[in-house]
Amino acid sequence: MRHLHTRTTRRRVVGALTTALLCTTALAAPEALAAPTPAAPATPALTGGLALTPPMGFNNWNSTHCRAEFNESMVKGIADLFVEKGLKDAGYQYVNLDDCWALPNRNADGKLVPDPARFPNGIKAVADYVHAKGLKLGIYTSAGTKTCDSVGFPGALGHEYSDARQFADWGVDYLKYDNCNNQGVDAKLRYTTMRDALKATGRPIVYSLCEWGENKPWEWASDVGHLWRTTGDINDSWGSMLSILKQNLPLAPYAGPGHWNDPDMLEVGNGGMTDTEYRSHFSMWSVMAAPLLIGSDLRKASPATFDILDNKEVIAVDQDPLGKQGTVLSSEGGRWVVAKEMKDGSQAVALFNETGSAQHIATTARAVGLPAAPAYTLRDLWQRRSYNTAGAISATVPAHGTVLVRVSADRHWAKNPPAVELGLDGSQLVEAGKPVSLTSYVTDLGRTSARRISVALSGPTGWTVAATSPTTAGTVRTGRSLRTKWRVTAPEGTAPGSYDLTLKATYRSPTGTHATSVLPLTVSVAAAPPSGVSYLGDLPWLSTTNGFGPVERNTSNGESAAGDGHPITLGGVVYAKGLGAHAPSAVEYYTGKRCRTVTADVGVDDEKGANGTVAFEIWADGTLVASTGVLTNAMPAQPVSADVTGAEVVRLVVTDGGDGVDSDHADWANAQLTC
């Protein structure tokens, strides 16, 4: 199923025969995604020595779209920054132009014409500048009569050989070939024709198929292009990134040198996610051997963004010459273990937490495919530190975070201090002025013992954090823990929201090596809901995820921008109160064990016409307490009610109804909480 949005969000408006694929539900049971094993693809015939590792570079679309700031000056500035900031040395090489670089019409000879306002010196001059920096230039067009922007710039359908010749003459090194306005022509034919046209130029050009996974290109395109999009377009949100990740993970058997699954460009640094979420984005794209195409405007990027993008140890996972895409070993409860075999015999392992709270995620060296050994070296690629482990690969992973490690069975493990896992037990929901009890633990995972351990827990200024049991230990042996009890109090008047705690342990190895381990944690200060009946659209929530744009209060979802919804309307009935969501979606509320019922009228909002298929669920402290089954736009609003007595947290969930996402604008109309 597919979901069309306006071109300003890069969703494709292409006509009845050429619609666009958005992502499948991010709330589908993740363990189900690890089970299917696609048949192995045929050995690819198209490499030409190109893209033997996933392409790395930049594409302007996610940061500029078609705005005037996309121009020759910007492109040259990005090339300059690649060199100045060390990104070239880290492996980034392609500076790629997306849509809107051309005039809307071809010239009298049928040739493409660069927009003289954006590129006054033409594309070849830009290519020459980029090449002079030791970099490469990419360009964009569509396998249709027009490109995907609403203006509709010239596409290459019927002009493949002429356009390919122009690109080669300009010095283009990479072609992104989109899917809009394709007039219903067979996808394999359209993309194969451009492959042949590019070959005929004699110039080595990396060929990126961008047909959104509509025709399962992973099954047939290994001898057509060097990479192929497996999904619809990403947007700068956790929900979008997560759902695209889940679509791409099962396709590992189809990736390899010269033929890569492409889950779309990076959003790192565009501002819609936290740095923790961006590190997860970058980690998971790397463990999936995905192309790494920067989508943020590097001229405005923060030091934190550069720190993520130029982490050479993470990039090395992506660029490993063996060319394996990581495979899912487990995913129960949103706690993912994904392992990637490396050419040197090591394994890169991502412990990825899709949930909204810290989670213990664990596997072992043997489970990820390493041989039996007395001990192993474990390299944390974000901490940039090495440890020894007796075989456990384990961490408490912050909400939406990823711990990325590289584990090897080498004989030098003993020179490293033992790995330890830090964690915190107890509810991480706090009411201002009321103390909560938490228990920290420091567990030795190493073959050697941790000695002279000291642990500290700190919170925001003004908070009271006091240990009520010992914070030190002389020795903690393999598999044992130092457990410390803490009393934590947020000051009276603390506003509801998320606040940071830091758990820190220092210790020594038997050889005297000093080590420090730090676990950043988030606690939520929550206000107790008022007595009586309240509209959920008026109450503060703990967290939200949404398939497209933000969850809206008392309006429909609308499109991707905050506040762009309309009056909630189900079957022609307008509601003044409620929540406007978009599958896959989840909204969490703190109920503090004080509330009894949740009620709402639910359905697919009328703003999306005849499309939309969703299901609604209400969860109380992790237990499903009400669900609707599948609802469609043709159905009137359906009442749903749930008993949530004794629950601390209530979660409102919308799924795609099991058929993928297509205009799944979902309303919790007149949603009420009784306490």
XYZ file of C-alpha atoms in Angstrom:
675
model
C 0.000 0.000 0.000
C 1.135 3.539 -0.629
C 0.722 6.963 0.828
C 0.918 10.092 -1.328
C 1.954 13.434 0.055
C 2.806 16.731 -1.566
C 6.153 17.098 -3.343
C 7.365 19.520 -0.683
C 7.913 16.437 1.460
C 9.420 14.562 -1.488
C 6.463 12.209 -1.749
C 5.818 11.525 -5.377
C 2.774 12.948 -7.161
C 2.868 10.818 -10.254
C -0.609 9.894 -11.501
C -2.740 6.816 -11.230
C -0.233 4.425 -12.738
C 2.789 5.660 -10.803
C 2.229 6.010 -7.096
C 4.839 6.036 -4.355
C 5.702 3.590 -1.634
C 5.925 4.739 1.930
C 7.103 2.555 4.746
C 5.424 -0.418 6.347
C 4.363 -0.089 9.949
C 7.054 0.602 12.509
C 4.873 -1.025 15.142
C 4.601 -4.437 13.497
C 6.026 -7.147 15.696
C 9.771 -6.712 15.089
C 10.576 -10.338 15.698
C 8.515 -11.199 12.639
C 10.967 -9.292 10.483
C 13.864 -11.481 11.479
C 12.225 -14.723 10.394
C 11.896 -14.634 6.565
C 15.051 -15.441 4.635
C 14.773 -14.325 0.997
C 16.251 -16.524 -1.677
C 19.834 -15.602 -2.533
C 20.115 -13.376 -5.590
C 21.973 -14.280 -8.716
C 25.619 -13.258 -8.923
C 25.598 -9.648 -10.144
C 26.906 -8.943 -13.599
C 27.175 -5.176 -13.241
C 30.037 -3.700 -11.244
C 32.599 -2.255 -13.616
C 34.785 -1.914 -10.552
C 32.318 0.661 -9.199
C 30.622 0.804 -5.785
C 32.568 -2.160 -4.422
C 31.724 -0.632 -1.062
C 28.547 1.396 -0.419
C 28.774 4.882 -1.978
C 29.460 7.729 0.454
C 28.816 11.391 -0.169
C 26.235 14.163 -0.042
C 22.829 14.881 -1.565
C 21.159 18.250 -1.092
C 17.490 17.219 -1.115
C 16.801 16.521 2.564
C 18.129 19.910 3.652
C 17.207 22.233 0.765
C 14.499 20.587 -1.355
C 14.034 22.923 -4.346
C 14.723 26.180 -2.507
C 16.892 28.871 -4.036
C 19.784 28.053 -1.679
C 20.435 24.937 -3.795
C 22.893 26.396 -6.299
C 26.440 26.332 -7.573
C 27.780 28.171 -4.545
C 26.288 25.645 -2.150
C 27.583 22.655 -4.084
C 31.099 24.066 -4.223
C 30.873 24.915 -0.520
C 29.999 21.316 0.314
C 33.006 20.109 -1.687
C 35.198 22.549 0.238
C 33.847 21.274 3.561
C 34.468 17.659 2.586
C 38.142 18.529 2.448
C 38.314 21.037 5.325
C 36.393 18.895 7.830
C 38.115 15.627 7.003
C 35.058 13.995 5.449
C 36.982 13.228 2.269
C 39.614 11.446 4.320
C 36.824 9.540 6.091
C 35.645 8.165 2.739
C 32.982 10.571 1.494
C 33.493 11.285 -2.203
C 30.250 11.990 -4.094
C 28.737 15.489 -4.132
C 25.327 14.843 -5.661
C 22.776 17.252 -7.136
C 19.132 16.318 -6.701
C 16.032 17.630 -8.504
C 15.599 21.245 -9.704
C 19.035 21.717 -11.270
C 17.580 22.065 -14.809
C 15.220 24.421 -16.611
C 11.635 23.155 -16.999
C 12.031 22.691 -20.761
C 14.620 21.164 -23.047
C 16.232 23.344 -25.729
C 15.416 23.227 -29.439
C 17.814 20.293 -29.865
C 16.090 18.297 -27.138
C 18.975 18.781 -24.728
C 18.775 19.381 -20.986
C 19.576 22.949 -19.921
C 21.056 23.709 -16.480
C 19.181 26.485 -14.676
C 21.331 29.591 -15.319
C 20.190 31.196 -12.077
C 21.330 28.234 -9.974
C 24.274 27.116 -12.117
C 25.446 30.128 -14.148
C 28.604 28.336 -15.276
C 26.862 25.069 -16.134
C 27.215 21.599 -14.676
C 30.611 20.853 -16.233
C 32.183 23.771 -14.393
C 30.808 22.417 -11.117
C 32.087 18.943 -11.967
C 35.526 20.364 -12.740
C 35.584 22.160 -9.383
C 34.539 19.033 -7.499
C 37.038 16.873 -9.392
C 39.818 19.319 -8.579
C 39.137 18.571 -4.903
C 39.635 14.874 -5.554
C 35.887 14.276 -5.287
C 33.131 13.142 -7.672
C 29.887 14.706 -8.909
C 26.454 13.114 -9.029
C 23.264 14.237 -10.785
C 19.558 13.407 -10.752
C 16.772 12.733 -13.213
C 13.687 10.515 -13.436
C 12.771 7.410 -15.438
C 9.678 9.241 -16.617
C 8.591 12.176 -18.746
C 9.123 14.595 -15.848
C 10.957 14.549 -12.546
C 9.304 14.405 -9.127
C 9.205 18.084 -8.198
C 5.794 19.691 -8.619
C 7.251 21.952 -11.320
C 8.045 18.843 -13.355
C 11.518 19.241 -14.807
C 12.420 17.129 -17.859
C 12.661 13.395 -17.190
C 14.746 11.008 -19.256
C 12.061 8.630 -20.558
C 12.605 8.514 -24.310
C 15.801 10.591 -23.998
C 18.025 8.075 -22.200
C 20.949 7.969 -24.640
C 20.985 11.723 -25.230
C 20.801 12.528 -21.515
C 23.404 9.931 -20.578
C 25.737 11.433 -23.189
C 25.236 14.910 -21.693
C 25.945 13.611 -18.207
C 29.125 11.897 -19.368
C 30.281 14.987 -21.276
C 29.773 17.095 -18.165
C 31.924 14.724 -16.108
C 29.146 13.206 -14.005
C 30.207 10.225 -11.873
C 26.896 9.157 -10.286
C 23.271 9.115 -11.475
C 20.238 8.953 -9.197
C 17.369 7.793 -11.422
C 13.906 8.437 -9.940
C 10.478 6.946 -10.737
C 7.943 9.750 -11.282
C 5.683 10.289 -14.304
C 6.735 6.948 -15.744
C 3.601 6.576 -17.895
C 3.166 2.980 -16.800
C 6.198 1.758 -18.707
C 7.645 -1.438 -17.228
C 10.186 -0.606 -14.533
C 12.766 -3.180 -15.595
C 12.644 -1.841 -19.150
C 12.997 1.796 -18.079
C 15.910 1.181 -15.746
C 17.669 -1.255 -18.068
C 17.477 1.229 -20.943
C 19.301 3.849 -18.876
C 21.855 1.249 -17.802
C 22.610 0.572 -21.449
C 22.736 4.289 -22.221
C 25.244 4.909 -19.433
C 27.390 1.991 -20.616
C 27.348 3.372 -24.155
C 29.009 6.604 -22.983
C 32.134 4.722 -21.931
C 32.318 6.777 -18.726
C 32.240 4.950 -15.365
C 29.061 6.225 -13.672
C 27.591 4.749 -10.490
C 23.937 4.007 -11.217
C 21.396 4.441 -8.395
C 17.879 3.101 -9.057
C 15.313 5.117 -7.103
C 12.076 3.269 -7.809
C 11.124 3.116 -4.089
C 11.091 -0.679 -3.883
C 7.818 -0.862 -5.777
C 8.928 -3.705 -8.062
C 11.289 -5.460 -5.638
C 14.457 -4.346 -7.434
C 16.603 -6.395 -5.058
C 15.310 -9.447 -6.933
C 16.299 -8.293 -10.439
C 18.498 -5.197 -10.434
C 21.912 -6.599 -9.478
C 22.913 -6.526 -13.157
C 21.114 -3.226 -13.819
C 22.351 -0.788 -11.170
C 24.868 -0.514 -8.373
C 22.272 0.317 -5.721
C 18.500 0.409 -5.505
C 16.064 2.081 -3.170
C 14.208 -0.430 -1.031
C 11.689 2.005 0.470
C 9.809 5.223 0.032
C 11.417 8.496 1.048
C 12.799 9.040 4.507
C 11.884 12.135 6.499
C 13.622 13.676 9.482
C 11.712 11.840 12.199
C 12.254 8.844 14.435
C 9.121 7.105 13.127
C 10.193 7.421 9.496
C 13.746 6.257 10.146
C 12.551 3.309 12.219
C 10.024 2.034 9.718
C 12.485 2.308 6.813
C 15.071 0.455 8.883
C 12.588 -2.370 9.443
C 11.862 -2.669 5.733
C 15.537 -2.849 4.778
C 16.815 -5.242 7.448
C 15.280 -8.442 5.974
C 16.939 -7.825 2.586
C 20.489 -8.661 3.722
C 20.956 -11.591 1.281
C 20.686 -9.235 -1.697
C 23.499 -6.830 -0.782
C 27.159 -7.126 -1.682
C 30.039 -5.456 -3.536
C 28.657 -3.516 -6.486
C 24.983 -4.113 -5.567
C 23.558 -2.481 -2.456
C 20.204 -2.093 -0.741
C 19.527 1.639 -0.350
C 17.188 2.674 2.494
C 17.525 6.342 1.435
C 19.744 9.193 2.517
C 20.912 10.248 5.962
C 18.969 12.801 7.984
C 21.770 13.278 10.530
C 21.946 16.946 11.532
C 18.663 18.164 10.057
C 17.169 18.804 13.501
C 14.166 16.484 13.668
C 15.816 13.892 15.909
C 18.090 13.908 18.932
C 21.809 13.223 18.707
C 21.143 9.820 20.315
C 18.632 9.037 17.558
C 21.014 10.277 14.873
C 23.763 8.005 16.231
C 21.310 5.128 15.954
C 20.448 6.182 12.410
C 24.131 6.285 11.414
C 24.976 3.062 13.286
C 22.155 1.061 11.735
C 22.798 2.359 8.197
C 26.431 1.334 8.671
C 25.674 -2.148 9.994
C 23.273 -2.584 7.036
C 26.071 -1.681 4.585
C 23.830 1.107 3.287
C 25.025 4.006 1.137
C 25.997 6.920 3.403
C 24.753 10.057 1.659
C 24.736 13.076 3.954
C 21.439 14.939 3.742
C 22.144 17.927 6.001
C 23.563 21.303 4.991
C 27.135 20.962 6.224
C 27.591 24.736 6.125
C 25.272 24.891 9.146
C 26.174 21.607 10.838
C 26.973 21.438 14.547
C 30.123 19.854 15.994
C 27.905 16.979 17.202
C 26.774 16.346 13.621
C 30.346 16.235 12.342
C 31.294 13.969 15.254
C 28.678 11.452 14.082
C 29.364 11.727 10.357
C 33.145 11.400 10.580
C 33.385 8.525 13.064
C 35.862 6.496 11.062
C 35.396 3.334 13.109
C 31.659 3.279 12.406
C 32.301 4.124 8.747
C 34.713 1.183 8.578
C 31.805 -1.113 9.455
C 29.825 0.260 6.523
C 32.786 0.162 4.155
C 34.111 -3.282 5.039
C 35.286 -4.869 1.764
C 33.591 -8.195 2.477
C 30.366 -6.347 1.696
C 28.022 -8.199 4.045
C 24.818 -6.524 5.210
C 24.098 -7.134 8.885
C 21.492 -9.731 9.786
C 18.934 -9.700 12.583
C 19.656 -12.185 15.367
C 16.840 -11.090 17.676
C 14.332 -8.258 18.071
C 11.981 -9.189 20.889
C 10.248 -6.250 22.519
C 12.044 -3.712 20.354
C 15.454 -4.864 21.631
C 17.418 -5.562 18.452
C 20.658 -7.480 17.961
C 22.067 -7.121 14.442
C 25.421 -8.677 13.514
C 27.631 -7.977 10.504
C 30.447 -10.303 9.467
C 33.685 -8.435 8.731
C 36.505 -9.382 6.396
C 39.079 -9.678 9.201
C 36.937 -12.295 10.972
C 35.513 -9.925 13.561
C 31.817 -9.213 13.989
C 30.237 -5.773 14.193
C 27.259 -5.982 16.541
C 24.542 -3.362 16.971
C 22.483 -3.427 20.157
C 19.601 -1.188 19.079
C 16.787 -0.015 21.359
C 13.688 1.144 19.502
C 11.705 1.687 22.706
C 11.173 4.856 24.706
C 12.992 3.674 27.833
C 16.424 2.224 28.600
C 16.666 -1.513 27.870
C 19.055 -4.337 28.702
C 20.098 -5.932 25.382
C 22.414 -8.926 25.301
C 23.944 -11.595 23.097
C 27.161 -13.602 23.093
C 30.265 -13.909 20.975
C 29.285 -17.438 19.951
C 25.742 -16.349 19.039
C 27.034 -13.704 16.616
C 29.258 -16.238 14.855
C 32.666 -15.966 16.508
C 34.690 -19.108 17.281
C 35.178 -20.421 20.788
C 37.968 -18.585 22.620
C 39.119 -18.010 26.209
C 38.109 -14.348 25.854
C 37.477 -11.689 23.238
C 38.371 -8.093 22.497
C 35.318 -5.830 22.438
C 35.743 -2.403 20.851
C 33.004 0.167 21.578
C 32.905 2.236 18.380
C 31.205 5.312 19.857
C 33.218 5.354 23.087
C 36.324 4.486 21.026
C 37.572 2.186 23.801
C 38.571 -1.482 23.922
C 37.704 -4.024 26.619
C 37.946 -7.750 27.211
C 34.883 -9.951 27.544
C 34.439 -13.561 28.568
C 31.895 -13.813 25.759
C 29.016 -11.620 26.881
C 28.043 -8.738 24.571
C 25.665 -6.780 26.726
C 24.638 -3.214 27.497
C 21.906 -1.106 28.975
C 20.977 0.920 25.909
C 19.321 4.320 26.337
C 15.926 4.993 24.771
C 16.235 5.133 20.957
C 19.954 4.451 21.333
C 22.436 2.031 19.815
C 25.583 0.502 21.240
C 27.808 -0.488 18.315
C 30.737 -2.787 19.047
C 33.284 -4.775 17.083
C 34.198 -8.097 18.665
C 37.133 -10.318 17.739
C 38.690 -13.531 19.004
C 42.256 -12.245 19.159
C 45.048 -13.180 21.534
C 45.582 -9.629 22.768
C 42.403 -9.409 24.835
C 44.219 -9.408 28.193
C 45.788 -5.983 27.612
C 42.338 -4.396 27.847
C 40.307 -3.763 31.011
C 37.211 -5.901 31.557
C 33.990 -4.717 29.957
C 31.307 -3.730 32.435
C 27.613 -3.118 31.999
C 25.943 -0.248 33.847
C 22.214 -0.228 34.466
C 19.442 1.225 36.604
C 16.465 -0.716 37.944
C 13.202 0.906 38.996
C 10.604 3.167 37.417
C 12.143 6.160 35.699
C 8.971 8.203 36.089
C 9.124 10.863 38.789
C 6.574 13.232 40.290
C 8.012 16.553 41.468
C 8.649 16.607 45.212
C 8.169 12.854 45.661
C 11.244 10.642 46.147
C 11.695 7.465 44.126
C 13.965 4.514 44.827
C 16.335 3.301 42.128
C 19.027 0.625 42.118
C 22.144 0.877 39.977
C 24.297 -2.049 39.011
C 27.799 -2.456 37.605
C 28.287 -5.951 36.193
C 31.661 -7.368 35.173
C 31.433 -8.935 31.684
C 35.175 -9.516 31.321
C 37.390 -12.552 31.661
C 39.330 -10.545 34.267
C 37.970 -8.983 37.452
C 37.123 -5.326 37.880
C 38.897 -3.848 40.918
C 38.519 -0.754 43.076
C 35.083 -0.010 41.622
C 33.375 3.247 42.479
C 29.948 4.299 41.189
C 28.206 7.691 41.169
C 24.748 8.833 40.070
C 24.163 12.512 39.277
C 21.115 14.492 38.238
C 20.154 18.025 37.222
C 21.017 21.002 39.380
C 18.681 21.179 42.373
C 17.786 17.497 42.379
C 18.524 15.345 45.417
C 20.408 12.154 44.552
C 21.615 10.185 47.579
C 23.076 6.696 47.892
C 21.477 4.529 50.562
C 23.894 1.578 50.195
C 27.630 1.214 49.418
C 28.989 2.848 46.241
C 32.360 1.050 46.179
C 33.708 -2.482 46.002
C 37.226 -3.876 46.131
C 36.717 -6.555 43.467
C 33.858 -7.629 41.228
C 34.453 -10.927 39.450
C 33.144 -12.098 36.084
C 29.354 -12.140 36.059
C 29.033 -10.465 39.478
C 27.686 -6.961 40.187
C 28.043 -4.020 42.520
C 24.455 -2.956 43.298
C 23.765 0.410 44.900
C 20.437 1.835 46.090
C 19.618 5.490 45.452
C 16.928 7.925 46.552
C 16.134 10.488 43.829
C 13.894 13.533 44.255
C 12.978 16.207 41.727
C 12.365 19.583 43.403
C 8.835 20.815 43.981
C 7.667 22.769 40.967
C 9.818 20.895 38.445
C 8.042 21.143 35.095
C 6.944 17.919 33.397
C 9.433 16.718 30.804
C 12.557 14.635 30.284
C 15.632 15.135 32.460
C 19.086 13.599 32.310
C 20.730 11.399 34.911
C 24.284 10.116 34.535
C 25.538 6.864 36.019
C 29.329 6.651 36.107
C 31.629 3.855 37.221
C 35.396 3.939 37.581
C 37.505 0.835 38.102
C 40.866 -0.800 37.414
C 41.903 -3.948 35.619
C 44.186 -6.511 37.341
C 47.136 -4.908 35.527
C 46.243 -1.506 36.949
C 44.703 -0.018 33.828
C 42.189 2.670 34.764
C 38.768 2.525 33.075
C 35.633 4.628 33.156
C 32.173 3.686 31.968
C 29.321 6.195 31.658
C 25.619 5.536 31.058
C 23.434 8.527 30.181
C 19.846 7.987 31.287
C 16.608 9.890 30.962
C 13.924 10.184 33.618
C 10.562 11.772 33.021
C 8.960 14.157 35.456
C 5.252 13.584 35.090
C 2.273 15.447 36.504
C -0.469 13.364 38.047
C -3.621 13.606 35.919
C -6.500 15.593 37.457
C -9.468 13.893 39.042
C -12.582 13.573 36.948
C -12.852 13.422 33.161
C -10.169 15.049 30.978
C -9.693 15.263 27.225
C -6.439 13.566 26.214
C -5.857 16.267 23.610
C -5.490 18.743 26.482
C -3.201 16.658 28.734
C 0.614 16.489 28.538
C 1.936 13.239 27.113
C 5.113 11.389 28.010
C 6.165 10.616 24.460
C 4.910 10.228 20.902
C 6.003 8.546 17.706
C 4.144 9.082 14.448
C 4.436 7.665 10.948
C 4.286 11.029 9.195
C 4.629 14.425 10.838
C 3.849 14.959 14.538
C 0.824 13.807 16.505
C -1.580 16.770 16.598
C -3.731 17.955 19.522
C -7.427 18.479 18.754
C -6.900 18.435 14.980
C -6.251 15.794 12.349
C -2.714 14.759 11.396
C -2.620 16.932 8.265
C 0.763 16.601 6.541
C 4.369 16.695 7.758
C 4.482 20.089 9.492
C 3.402 20.757 13.067
C 0.032 22.485 13.297
C -1.076 21.772 9.730
C -4.029 19.553 10.662
C -7.731 20.168 10.086
C -10.816 19.692 12.264
C -11.059 16.030 13.238
C -13.702 14.542 10.948
C -14.930 10.934 10.861
C -17.731 9.941 8.506
C -18.724 13.563 8.110
C -18.940 14.148 11.876
C -16.656 16.907 13.189
C -15.084 16.618 16.653
C -13.626 19.533 18.590
C -11.351 17.377 20.756
C -9.016 14.459 20.224
C -5.665 13.368 18.793
C -4.714 13.321 15.116
C -2.200 10.566 14.362
C -0.750 8.698 11.399
C 0.054 4.987 11.424
C 2.348 3.739 12.774
C 1.821 5.793 15.907
C 2.074 5.592 19.685
C 1.177 8.185 22.334
C 2.028 7.550 25.999
C 0.390 9.195 29.015
C 1.337 9.042 32.680
C -1.688 7.932 34.675
C 0.102 7.338 38.002
C -2.128 4.400 39.015
C -4.924 6.914 39.589
C -7.166 6.407 36.544
C -9.937 3.995 35.555
C -10.960 4.286 31.905
C -9.954 5.554 28.476
C -12.669 6.134 25.879
C -12.657 7.483 22.307
C -14.380 7.381 18.939
C -11.794 6.206 16.427
C -11.374 5.896 12.685
C -9.639 7.115 9.515
C -9.956 10.874 9.080
C -12.016 12.084 6.121
C -9.128 14.310 4.944
C -7.644 11.390 2.971
C -10.661 10.538 0.829
C -11.356 6.867 0.225
C -7.987 5.514 1.376
C -6.764 4.399 4.767
C -6.781 1.134 6.728
C -5.792 1.179 10.397
C -6.281 -0.550 13.743
C -6.393 1.055 17.199
C -5.019 -0.408 20.433
C -4.909 0.708 24.068
C -2.150 -0.638 26.295
C -1.852 -0.371 30.098
C 1.661 -0.905 31.491
C 2.577 -3.166 28.586
C -0.666 -5.137 28.510
C -3.108 -4.849 25.601
C -6.482 -3.944 27.152
C -8.548 -2.894 24.100
C -8.373 -3.067 20.311
C -10.700 -2.342 17.420
C -9.616 -4.641 14.637
C -9.131 -3.167 11.173
C -11.038 0.032 10.316
C -11.317 1.710 6.915
C -12.228 5.183 5.714
C -15.603 3.851 4.566
C -16.577 2.989 8.139
C -18.102 5.468 10.602
C -16.369 6.236 13.882
C -16.125 3.241 16.197
C -16.277 3.516 19.991
C -13.393 2.046 21.978
C -13.126 1.810 25.764
C -10.521 0.317 28.076
C -10.198 -0.363 31.791
C -6.782 0.990 32.840
C -7.225 0.716 36.620
C -3.882 0.581 38.416
C -1.763 1.404 35.362
C 1.137 3.819 35.650
C 1.372 4.415 31.880
C -1.305 4.208 29.185
C -0.265 3.855 25.551
C -2.473 4.622 22.546
C -1.283 2.754 19.442
C -2.291 2.915 15.776
C -1.080 0.233 13.356
C -1.469 0.100 9.590
C -4.028 -2.694 9.767
C -1.508 -5.154 8.369
C -1.520 -3.918 4.754
C 1.202 -1.267 4.724
C 0.752 2.470 4.971
C -1.639 4.221 2.596
C -3.242 7.484 3.740
C -3.489 6.050 7.264
C -4.563 9.274 9.014
C -6.038 8.017 12.287
C -8.130 9.976 14.804
C -8.677 9.399 18.489
C -11.765 11.617 18.450
C -13.256 12.821 21.731
C -10.556 10.812 23.574
C -11.121 11.023 27.322
C -9.383 9.820 30.485
C -11.354 9.264 33.701
C -9.394 9.420 36.960
